Amino acid sequence: MTGRRRRHYRVTGVVQGVGYRPFVYVTATRLGLSGSVSNDSAGVDVEVEGTEVAVRELGRLLVAAAPPLAVVDAVAATDLTPVGGTGFAIVESTGTQSSGVRTLAGPDVATCADCLAELRDPTDRRYRHPFISCTSCGPRFSIIRDLPYDRPATTMADFAMCAGCAGEYADPADRRFHAQPIACHECGPVLTLVRPGHEPVHREDALSVARAMLATGRILAVKGIGGYHLACDARDEQSVAELRRRKRRGDKPFAVMVVDLAAARGLVRADETEAALLTGPRRPVVLLARLPGSTAASVAASVAPRNPDLGVLLAYTPLHVLLLEPGPDVAGPDCLVMTSGNLGGEPIAYLDDDAEVRLAPLVDGWLRHDRPIHVPVDDSVSRVVDGREAPVRRSRGYAPLPVALPASLPVTVPPTLAVGADLKNTCALGQGGYAWLSQHVGDMDDLATLEAFEKSATHLERLTGVRPRQLVADAHPGYRSTGWARRHAAGRPVRQVLHHHAHVAAVMAEHGLDGREQVIGICFDGTGYGADGAVWGGEVLIGDYKGFRRFAHLAYVPLPGGDATVHRPYRMALAHLAAAGIAWEPDLAPVTACPPGELSVLRHQLASGFGAVPTSSMGRLFDAVASLAGVRHVVDYEAEAAIELEGLARGVAPDGPYAFELDGADPITANAAPVVGAVVDDRRQGVPVPVVAARFHAAVADLVRSLASRAGEASALHTVVLGGGVFANALLLSTARGLMEHDGLRVLTAEQVPCNDGGIALGQLLIGAMG
């Protein structure tokens, strides 16, 4: 065996469900190597024999030429004694696990260009096949029951391959070589349309009838990769308004789906970075500025009323494409509302029987198929600010991809489950160098969401092999997520961490900070339990993963009535007026908006302090200013008032911004009373509302800059972390970041996980590990 080398390569990372074994097969064969490649639940094993040059070149290519969807974390090489042999094989997966942590399962991926070409080719055997896929695209996370990722461990297990598909699956030269979701018209899932009072119709007939229904204003439940959507013609005002009424949606925006980038650019402005996000394999809903004029008005007004942006996503499954493109005989809409198949606050429907019952009051029919969904996955939502992605909801296309933890942490992260917050919940598992964030679960308002949370956590444990030895939860004593952690601790420690500390830690973690140096953390949001029992939300913290000190905060004002004030911004406006010593005169918009009886009760609450918890929330200040400006007095969804205020401020010169009053106390208090007074004066003098909105945004950005500067002078720190849901405001984020970077500060923002509560589990995880 002189001159020959035999070597075992152990490959870990996102290497299952991404065509990695076929890639190894083709590469090893091209290099003239013999041996085999296989999966187990912890990664991919490659054993090769050949010339030393070829063996070494394969080791290089395992990383350098990996498939586009693969993320190679590490390649470990072990030399073995040569034994001879010819040929290279993909061998059956062992299912065994050689280490505590399993391989990294891949996310669901949008249909690739090659599959789309076949879908549209009348000569191809998969022409108009609604479930076309290959090793580069299609369902992954939503169909995986267990690892290793082979067909028997997915919901495709019951679909026996026909001879044609089996041949492609076994052919190393075919791009469907070992593509687990492979199927065709003959052997794959079947499309079915179910309508009350009608016999079900199937396949192409189901598609034709569904398109006709959508074209005539009907509302359908459409089963996708990760659950059901509610769909209707986005250009039909009556249909969209009816969907809004049935779903009890209020004014919360709907997302719209179009077939390609050209169609999207007929509705919104999308620069190259935004276009890349829209068309990439993850395919989130992207929040984009509407086109001015009549072109954008062709989308029904009820799609996103009074919203400056439109949420747009491109078709990401073959079924979506077939619904949106002209069919052989039936015309249909070219722009669809696509919203989660549920009522507000409920988990998305993904099981057929449940969807048929739960969605019955909402739809006129169900377009579904018989490929089961194992893991429900909502659409992700994102946007681009200053050329950088700013996630709003991290779910389909992203989950369960891990976030790499800082490599130089002073401790090794033990197996840990962080349960997140009660709004926009996600959980996170961590061990060693990775944190795995779940898909979006939702608001922990009812039993169904708690059950969905538990299933998500359990499945994530199964896929990762992480068995938590500790749990981390929010310090809020009334959070349902925290209660769940206590009930399921089973003797394991439960560490509770403060909400805003976790927000700051999440951004630190995604940027690879190891915590050896402290940061200036500026955290603005709506609600979070504070160390003193107050409702925090306008915080400047100096600290690291182990702890913090409160350097500054927005001055406390009473929060009268808790949730009632969150839903009725006029109440917060009245509280700020009282705190500023401004009389409730009838010419003020929030005074007029408040019913007389409620006004009397509020006056008593604020005078006595009964039922009024102090708050430093910046989110509630945005609500108050929106009401004072006459923009929005009652909201249907979180941050609605702030979103409308931001929309009015965009593109408007502030022309003399307002100013907060800062004292010299420890912690520093930023008093909003001068800002509130200036807003009142401006409105009484007839200053246009957009100018008021722009001046307020400029004042908050200046406040961020001033507090960062003072904190830097006091601590000799130069890194500022921005966290909390208020920084989902693109205008504020861009302005504040620009001001601080001009001052020479390093500014870190959320780019991998949301700045809102959807990313807070990552911060909890790091604080828990360092505690």
mmCIF file of N, CA and C in Angstrom, residues 470-567:
data_model
loop_
_atom_site.group_PDB
_atom_site.id
_atom_site.type_symbol
_atom_site.label_atom_id
_atom_site.label_comp_id
_atom_site.label_asym_id
_atom_site.label_seq_id
_atom_site.Cartn_x
_atom_site.Cartn_y
_atom_site.Cartn_z
ATOM 1 N N GLN A 470 -30.172 22.990 33.246
ATOM 2 C CA GLN A 470 -30.697 24.158 33.943
ATOM 3 C C GLN A 470 -31.649 24.897 33.017
ATOM 4 N N LEU A 471 -32.542 25.688 33.594
ATOM 5 C CA LEU A 471 -33.480 26.489 32.835
ATOM 6 C C LEU A 471 -33.288 27.957 33.208
ATOM 7 N N VAL A 472 -33.559 28.838 32.246
ATOM 8 C CA VAL A 472 -33.448 30.276 32.473
ATOM 9 C C VAL A 472 -34.754 30.920 32.023
ATOM 10 N N ALA A 473 -35.269 31.839 32.851
ATOM 11 C CA ALA A 473 -36.561 32.463 32.568
ATOM 12 C C ALA A 473 -36.519 33.935 32.948
ATOM 13 N N ASP A 474 -37.535 34.656 32.495
ATOM 14 C CA ASP A 474 -37.663 36.071 32.828
ATOM 15 C C ASP A 474 -37.980 36.232 34.315
ATOM 16 N N ALA A 475 -37.543 37.362 34.890
ATOM 17 C CA ALA A 475 -37.764 37.620 36.317
ATOM 18 C C ALA A 475 -39.198 38.018 36.641
ATOM 19 N N HIS A 476 -40.007 38.291 35.612
ATOM 20 C CA HIS A 476 -41.386 38.708 35.874
ATOM 21 C C HIS A 476 -42.138 37.586 36.583
ATOM 22 N N PRO A 477 -42.687 37.854 37.773
ATOM 23 C CA PRO A 477 -43.327 36.774 38.542
ATOM 24 C C PRO A 477 -44.608 36.248 37.902
ATOM 25 N N GLY A 478 -45.208 37.026 36.987
ATOM 26 C CA GLY A 478 -46.466 36.597 36.389
ATOM 27 C C GLY A 478 -46.344 36.032 34.992
ATOM 28 N N TYR A 479 -45.131 35.931 34.445
ATOM 29 C CA TYR A 479 -44.977 35.419 33.085
ATOM 30 C C TYR A 479 -45.360 33.933 33.015
ATOM 31 N N ARG A 480 -46.115 33.589 32.003
ATOM 32 C CA ARG A 480 -46.503 32.190 31.812
ATOM 33 C C ARG A 480 -45.295 31.335 31.444
ATOM 34 N N SER A 481 -44.363 31.910 30.690
ATOM 35 C CA SER A 481 -43.152 31.167 30.337
ATOM 36 C C SER A 481 -42.340 30.838 31.587
ATOM 37 N N THR A 482 -42.274 31.781 32.514
ATOM 38 C CA THR A 482 -41.554 31.545 33.768
ATOM 39 C C THR A 482 -42.270 30.482 34.595
ATOM 40 N N GLY A 483 -43.590 30.533 34.632
ATOM 41 C CA GLY A 483 -44.366 29.505 35.336
ATOM 42 C C GLY A 483 -44.137 28.135 34.732
ATOM 43 N N TRP A 484 -44.079 28.071 33.401
ATOM 44 C CA TRP A 484 -43.816 26.786 32.738
ATOM 45 C C TRP A 484 -42.454 26.244 33.168
ATOM 46 N N ALA A 485 -41.446 27.113 33.231
ATOM 47 C CA ALA A 485 -40.108 26.668 33.622
ATOM 48 C C ALA A 485 -40.119 26.085 35.035
ATOM 49 N N ARG A 486 -40.833 26.742 35.925
ATOM 50 C CA ARG A 486 -40.894 26.233 37.307
ATOM 51 C C ARG A 486 -41.588 24.879 37.350
ATOM 52 N N ARG A 487 -42.695 24.745 36.619
ATOM 53 C CA ARG A 487 -43.455 23.490 36.652
ATOM 54 C C ARG A 487 -42.696 22.324 36.033
ATOM 55 N N HIS A 488 -41.811 22.623 35.082
ATOM 56 C CA HIS A 488 -41.117 21.565 34.357
ATOM 57 C C HIS A 488 -39.646 21.452 34.755
ATOM 58 N N ALA A 489 -39.280 22.072 35.862
ATOM 59 C CA ALA A 489 -37.875 22.051 36.269
ATOM 60 C C ALA A 489 -37.413 20.647 36.649
ATOM 61 N N ALA A 490 -38.279 19.867 37.268
ATOM 62 C CA ALA A 490 -37.949 18.489 37.667
ATOM 63 C C ALA A 490 -36.636 18.432 38.447
ATOM 64 N N GLY A 491 -36.497 19.342 39.391
ATOM 65 C CA GLY A 491 -35.314 19.363 40.231
ATOM 66 C C GLY A 491 -34.137 20.137 39.668
ATOM 67 N N ARG A 492 -34.250 20.566 38.435
ATOM 68 C CA ARG A 492 -33.161 21.364 37.843
ATOM 69 C C ARG A 492 -33.285 22.815 38.304
ATOM 70 N N PRO A 493 -32.164 23.516 38.408
ATOM 71 C CA PRO A 493 -32.247 24.924 38.821
ATOM 72 C C PRO A 493 -32.926 25.775 37.744
ATOM 73 N N VAL A 494 -33.694 26.766 38.199
ATOM 74 C CA VAL A 494 -34.309 27.746 37.309
ATOM 75 C C VAL A 494 -33.759 29.109 37.693
ATOM 76 N N ARG A 495 -33.029 29.716 36.788
ATOM 77 C CA ARG A 495 -32.479 31.038 37.051
ATOM 78 C C ARG A 495 -33.355 32.078 36.369
ATOM 79 N N GLN A 496 -33.704 33.125 37.101
ATOM 80 C CA GLN A 496 -34.510 34.203 36.534
ATOM 81 C C GLN A 496 -33.620 35.424 36.291
ATOM 82 N N VAL A 497 -33.769 35.999 35.103
ATOM 83 C CA VAL A 497 -32.935 37.141 34.726
ATOM 84 C C VAL A 497 -33.828 38.306 34.330
ATOM 85 N N LEU A 498 -33.317 39.492 34.515
ATOM 86 C CA LEU A 498 -34.095 40.679 34.205
ATOM 87 C C LEU A 498 -34.199 40.879 32.693
ATOM 88 N N HIS A 499 -35.372 41.311 32.296
ATOM 89 C CA HIS A 499 -35.778 41.403 30.901
ATOM 90 C C HIS A 499 -34.801 42.230 30.059
ATOM 91 N N HIS A 500 -34.457 43.402 30.523
ATOM 92 C CA HIS A 500 -33.655 44.311 29.711
ATOM 93 C C HIS A 500 -32.183 43.920 29.693
ATOM 94 N N HIS A 501 -31.728 43.288 30.748
ATOM 95 C CA HIS A 501 -30.389 42.710 30.744
ATOM 96 C C HIS A 501 -30.302 41.651 29.650
ATOM 97 N N ALA A 502 -31.348 40.827 29.511
ATOM 98 C CA ALA A 502 -31.355 39.778 28.491
ATOM 99 C C ALA A 502 -31.387 40.366 27.084
ATOM 100 N N HIS A 503 -32.118 41.460 26.891
ATOM 101 C CA HIS A 503 -32.123 42.116 25.579
ATOM 102 C C HIS A 503 -30.706 42.532 25.179
ATOM 103 N N VAL A 504 -30.000 43.153 26.090
ATOM 104 C CA VAL A 504 -28.636 43.604 25.799
ATOM 105 C C VAL A 504 -27.721 42.406 25.549
ATOM 106 N N ALA A 505 -27.860 41.374 26.366
ATOM 107 C CA ALA A 505 -27.009 40.188 26.232
ATOM 108 C C ALA A 505 -27.233 39.484 24.899
ATOM 109 N N ALA A 506 -28.458 39.508 24.382
ATOM 110 C CA ALA A 506 -28.749 38.850 23.102
ATOM 111 C C ALA A 506 -27.942 39.486 21.975
ATOM 112 N N VAL A 507 -27.879 40.812 21.942
ATOM 113 C CA VAL A 507 -27.122 41.495 20.888
ATOM 114 C C VAL A 507 -25.620 41.267 21.092
ATOM 115 N N MET A 508 -25.176 41.291 22.335
ATOM 116 C CA MET A 508 -23.770 40.988 22.608
ATOM 117 C C MET A 508 -23.410 39.600 22.068
ATOM 118 N N ALA A 509 -24.268 38.629 22.322
ATOM 119 C CA ALA A 509 -23.975 37.251 21.937
ATOM 120 C C ALA A 509 -23.888 37.088 20.432
ATOM 121 N N GLU A 510 -24.834 37.671 19.690
ATOM 122 C CA GLU A 510 -24.809 37.463 18.244
ATOM 123 C C GLU A 510 -23.622 38.147 17.593
ATOM 124 N N HIS A 511 -23.048 39.145 18.260
ATOM 125 C CA HIS A 511 -21.866 39.816 17.723
ATOM 126 C C HIS A 511 -20.560 39.229 18.278
ATOM 127 N N GLY A 512 -20.673 38.129 19.014
ATOM 128 C CA GLY A 512 -19.478 37.421 19.441
ATOM 129 C C GLY A 512 -18.739 38.025 20.611
ATOM 130 N N LEU A 513 -19.382 38.912 21.376
ATOM 131 C CA LEU A 513 -18.713 39.489 22.543
ATOM 132 C C LEU A 513 -18.643 38.446 23.652
ATOM 133 N N ASP A 514 -17.482 38.316 24.252
ATOM 134 C CA ASP A 514 -17.307 37.274 25.269
ATOM 135 C C ASP A 514 -17.591 37.762 26.677
ATOM 136 N N GLY A 515 -17.900 39.046 26.843
ATOM 137 C CA GLY A 515 -18.254 39.549 28.159
ATOM 138 C C GLY A 515 -17.073 39.948 29.016
ATOM 139 N N ARG A 516 -15.863 39.821 28.491
ATOM 140 C CA ARG A 516 -14.698 40.220 29.290
ATOM 141 C C ARG A 516 -14.616 41.737 29.424
ATOM 142 N N GLU A 517 -15.211 42.438 28.455
ATOM 143 C CA GLU A 517 -15.315 43.893 28.538
ATOM 144 C C GLU A 517 -16.787 44.278 28.591
ATOM 145 N N GLN A 518 -17.097 45.259 29.390
ATOM 146 C CA GLN A 518 -18.473 45.693 29.518
ATOM 147 C C GLN A 518 -18.887 46.540 28.305
ATOM 148 N N VAL A 519 -20.199 46.723 28.194
ATOM 149 C CA VAL A 519 -20.758 47.539 27.113
ATOM 150 C C VAL A 519 -21.743 48.533 27.705
ATOM 151 N N ILE A 520 -22.080 49.529 26.900
ATOM 152 C CA ILE A 520 -23.182 50.439 27.221
ATOM 153 C C ILE A 520 -24.413 49.886 26.523
ATOM 154 N N GLY A 521 -25.351 49.393 27.269
ATOM 155 C CA GLY A 521 -26.549 48.797 26.702
ATOM 156 C C GLY A 521 -27.723 49.757 26.791
ATOM 157 N N ILE A 522 -28.266 50.157 25.654
ATOM 158 C CA ILE A 522 -29.432 51.036 25.628
ATOM 159 C C ILE A 522 -30.617 50.200 25.180
ATOM 160 N N CYS A 523 -31.569 50.036 26.064
ATOM 161 C CA CYS A 523 -32.681 49.120 25.825
ATOM 162 C C CYS A 523 -33.992 49.874 25.957
ATOM 163 N N PHE A 524 -34.685 50.047 24.849
ATOM 164 C CA PHE A 524 -35.978 50.725 24.816
ATOM 165 C C PHE A 524 -37.033 49.727 24.340
ATOM 166 N N ASP A 525 -38.069 49.543 25.141
ATOM 167 C CA ASP A 525 -39.176 48.685 24.718
ATOM 168 C C ASP A 525 -40.455 49.121 25.404
ATOM 169 N N GLY A 526 -41.473 48.262 25.346
ATOM 170 C CA GLY A 526 -42.769 48.623 25.912
ATOM 171 C C GLY A 526 -42.922 48.246 27.362
ATOM 172 N N THR A 527 -42.537 47.014 27.689
ATOM 173 C CA THR A 527 -42.787 46.511 29.036
ATOM 174 C C THR A 527 -41.725 45.495 29.416
ATOM 175 N N GLY A 528 -41.207 45.619 30.624
ATOM 176 C CA GLY A 528 -40.297 44.625 31.172
ATOM 177 C C GLY A 528 -40.179 44.813 32.671
ATOM 178 N N TYR A 529 -40.151 43.715 33.389
ATOM 179 C CA TYR A 529 -40.098 43.762 34.851
ATOM 180 C C TYR A 529 -38.734 44.272 35.300
ATOM 181 N N GLY A 530 -38.729 45.294 36.143
ATOM 182 C CA GLY A 530 -37.488 45.899 36.604
ATOM 183 C C GLY A 530 -37.041 45.401 37.956
ATOM 184 N N ALA A 531 -35.801 45.679 38.302
ATOM 185 C CA ALA A 531 -35.225 45.218 39.562
ATOM 186 C C ALA A 531 -35.942 45.802 40.773
ATOM 187 N N ASP A 532 -36.569 46.968 40.598
ATOM 188 C CA ASP A 532 -37.283 47.608 41.706
ATOM 189 C C ASP A 532 -38.782 47.318 41.684
ATOM 190 N N GLY A 533 -39.213 46.410 40.800
ATOM 191 C CA GLY A 533 -40.628 46.071 40.705
ATOM 192 C C GLY A 533 -41.424 46.983 39.798
ATOM 193 N N ALA A 534 -40.794 48.037 39.274
ATOM 194 C CA ALA A 534 -41.466 48.927 38.331
ATOM 195 C C ALA A 534 -41.432 48.315 36.931
ATOM 196 N N VAL A 535 -42.192 48.922 36.027
ATOM 197 C CA VAL A 535 -42.186 48.498 34.634
ATOM 198 C C VAL A 535 -41.116 49.309 33.906
ATOM 199 N N TRP A 536 -40.003 48.647 33.602
ATOM 200 C CA TRP A 536 -38.923 49.320 32.905
ATOM 201 C C TRP A 536 -39.174 49.322 31.395
ATOM 202 N N GLY A 537 -38.377 50.120 30.691
ATOM 203 C CA GLY A 537 -38.521 50.147 29.237
ATOM 204 C C GLY A 537 -37.798 51.308 28.577
ATOM 205 N N GLY A 538 -37.080 52.125 29.349
ATOM 206 C CA GLY A 538 -36.272 53.210 28.789
ATOM 207 C C GLY A 538 -34.946 53.235 29.517
ATOM 208 N N GLU A 539 -34.089 52.213 29.264
ATOM 209 C CA GLU A 539 -32.959 51.914 30.148
ATOM 210 C C GLU A 539 -31.604 52.102 29.477
ATOM 211 N N VAL A 540 -30.651 52.576 30.255
ATOM 212 C CA VAL A 540 -29.246 52.564 29.874
ATOM 213 C C VAL A 540 -28.510 51.766 30.939
ATOM 214 N N LEU A 541 -27.939 50.643 30.539
ATOM 215 C CA LEU A 541 -27.271 49.737 31.458
ATOM 216 C C LEU A 541 -25.794 49.665 31.095
ATOM 217 N N ILE A 542 -24.948 49.616 32.073
ATOM 218 C CA ILE A 542 -23.518 49.373 31.847
ATOM 219 C C ILE A 542 -23.214 48.015 32.467
ATOM 220 N N GLY A 543 -22.773 47.067 31.632
ATOM 221 C CA GLY A 543 -22.552 45.746 32.194
ATOM 222 C C GLY A 543 -22.072 44.741 31.171
ATOM 223 N N ASP A 544 -22.223 43.464 31.559
ATOM 224 C CA ASP A 544 -21.809 42.330 30.738
ATOM 225 C C ASP A 544 -22.798 41.203 30.989
ATOM 226 N N TYR A 545 -22.414 39.973 30.686
ATOM 227 C CA TYR A 545 -23.332 38.857 30.912
ATOM 228 C C TYR A 545 -23.580 38.607 32.400
ATOM 229 N N LYS A 546 -22.587 38.902 33.232
ATOM 230 C CA LYS A 546 -22.704 38.565 34.652
ATOM 231 C C LYS A 546 -23.566 39.543 35.426
ATOM 232 N N GLY A 547 -23.677 40.773 34.956
ATOM 233 C CA GLY A 547 -24.466 41.748 35.704
ATOM 234 C C GLY A 547 -24.425 43.113 35.050
ATOM 235 N N PHE A 548 -25.043 44.073 35.691
ATOM 236 C CA PHE A 548 -25.095 45.429 35.148
ATOM 237 C C PHE A 548 -25.390 46.412 36.263
ATOM 238 N N ARG A 549 -25.156 47.691 35.972
ATOM 239 C CA ARG A 549 -25.694 48.745 36.809
ATOM 240 C C ARG A 549 -26.548 49.650 35.945
ATOM 241 N N ARG A 550 -27.581 50.172 36.535
ATOM 242 C CA ARG A 550 -28.502 51.036 35.808
ATOM 243 C C ARG A 550 -27.916 52.442 35.794
ATOM 244 N N PHE A 551 -27.427 52.852 34.627
ATOM 245 C CA PHE A 551 -26.774 54.144 34.510
ATOM 246 C C PHE A 551 -27.790 55.274 34.331
ATOM 247 N N ALA A 552 -28.851 55.015 33.591
ATOM 248 C CA ALA A 552 -29.854 56.050 33.317
ATOM 249 C C ALA A 552 -31.165 55.388 32.937
ATOM 250 N N HIS A 553 -32.251 56.158 33.045
ATOM 251 C CA HIS A 553 -33.558 55.649 32.614
ATOM 252 C C HIS A 553 -34.501 56.814 32.373
ATOM 253 N N LEU A 554 -35.535 56.551 31.636
ATOM 254 C CA LEU A 554 -36.596 57.523 31.432
ATOM 255 C C LEU A 554 -37.303 57.740 32.763
ATOM 256 N N ALA A 555 -37.652 58.975 33.065
ATOM 257 C CA ALA A 555 -38.305 59.265 34.346
ATOM 258 C C ALA A 555 -39.607 58.489 34.473
ATOM 259 N N TYR A 556 -39.865 58.013 35.679
ATOM 260 C CA TYR A 556 -41.093 57.251 35.928
ATOM 261 C C TYR A 556 -42.327 58.129 35.766
ATOM 262 N N VAL A 557 -43.334 57.537 35.138
ATOM 263 C CA VAL A 557 -44.690 58.097 35.162
ATOM 264 C C VAL A 557 -45.623 56.948 35.502
ATOM 265 N N PRO A 558 -46.812 57.224 36.003
ATOM 266 C CA PRO A 558 -47.723 56.136 36.347
ATOM 267 C C PRO A 558 -48.253 55.431 35.098
ATOM 268 N N LEU A 559 -48.375 54.113 35.199
ATOM 269 C CA LEU A 559 -49.021 53.300 34.154
ATOM 270 C C LEU A 559 -50.379 52.874 34.708
ATOM 271 N N PRO A 560 -51.419 53.634 34.436
ATOM 272 C CA PRO A 560 -52.700 53.359 35.082
ATOM 273 C C PRO A 560 -53.468 52.230 34.391
ATOM 274 N N GLY A 561 -53.694 51.159 35.117
ATOM 275 C CA GLY A 561 -54.531 50.093 34.575
ATOM 276 C C GLY A 561 -53.813 49.051 33.759
ATOM 277 N N GLY A 562 -52.496 49.071 33.682
ATOM 278 C CA GLY A 562 -51.735 48.006 33.023
ATOM 279 C C GLY A 562 -52.098 47.818 31.565
ATOM 280 N N ASP A 563 -52.635 46.626 31.231
ATOM 281 C CA ASP A 563 -52.934 46.274 29.846
ATOM 282 C C ASP A 563 -53.931 47.220 29.211
ATOM 283 N N ALA A 564 -54.854 47.757 29.999
ATOM 284 C CA ALA A 564 -55.834 48.689 29.436
ATOM 285 C C ALA A 564 -55.138 49.897 28.824
ATOM 286 N N THR A 565 -54.070 50.345 29.435
ATOM 287 C CA THR A 565 -53.334 51.497 28.922
ATOM 288 C C THR A 565 -52.516 51.125 27.694
ATOM 289 N N VAL A 566 -52.023 49.888 27.641
ATOM 290 C CA VAL A 566 -51.286 49.431 26.470
ATOM 291 C C VAL A 566 -52.179 49.475 25.229
ATOM 292 N N HIS A 567 -53.443 49.106 25.382
ATOM 293 C CA HIS A 567 -54.370 49.063 24.247
ATOM 294 C C HIS A 567 -55.021 50.412 23.961
#
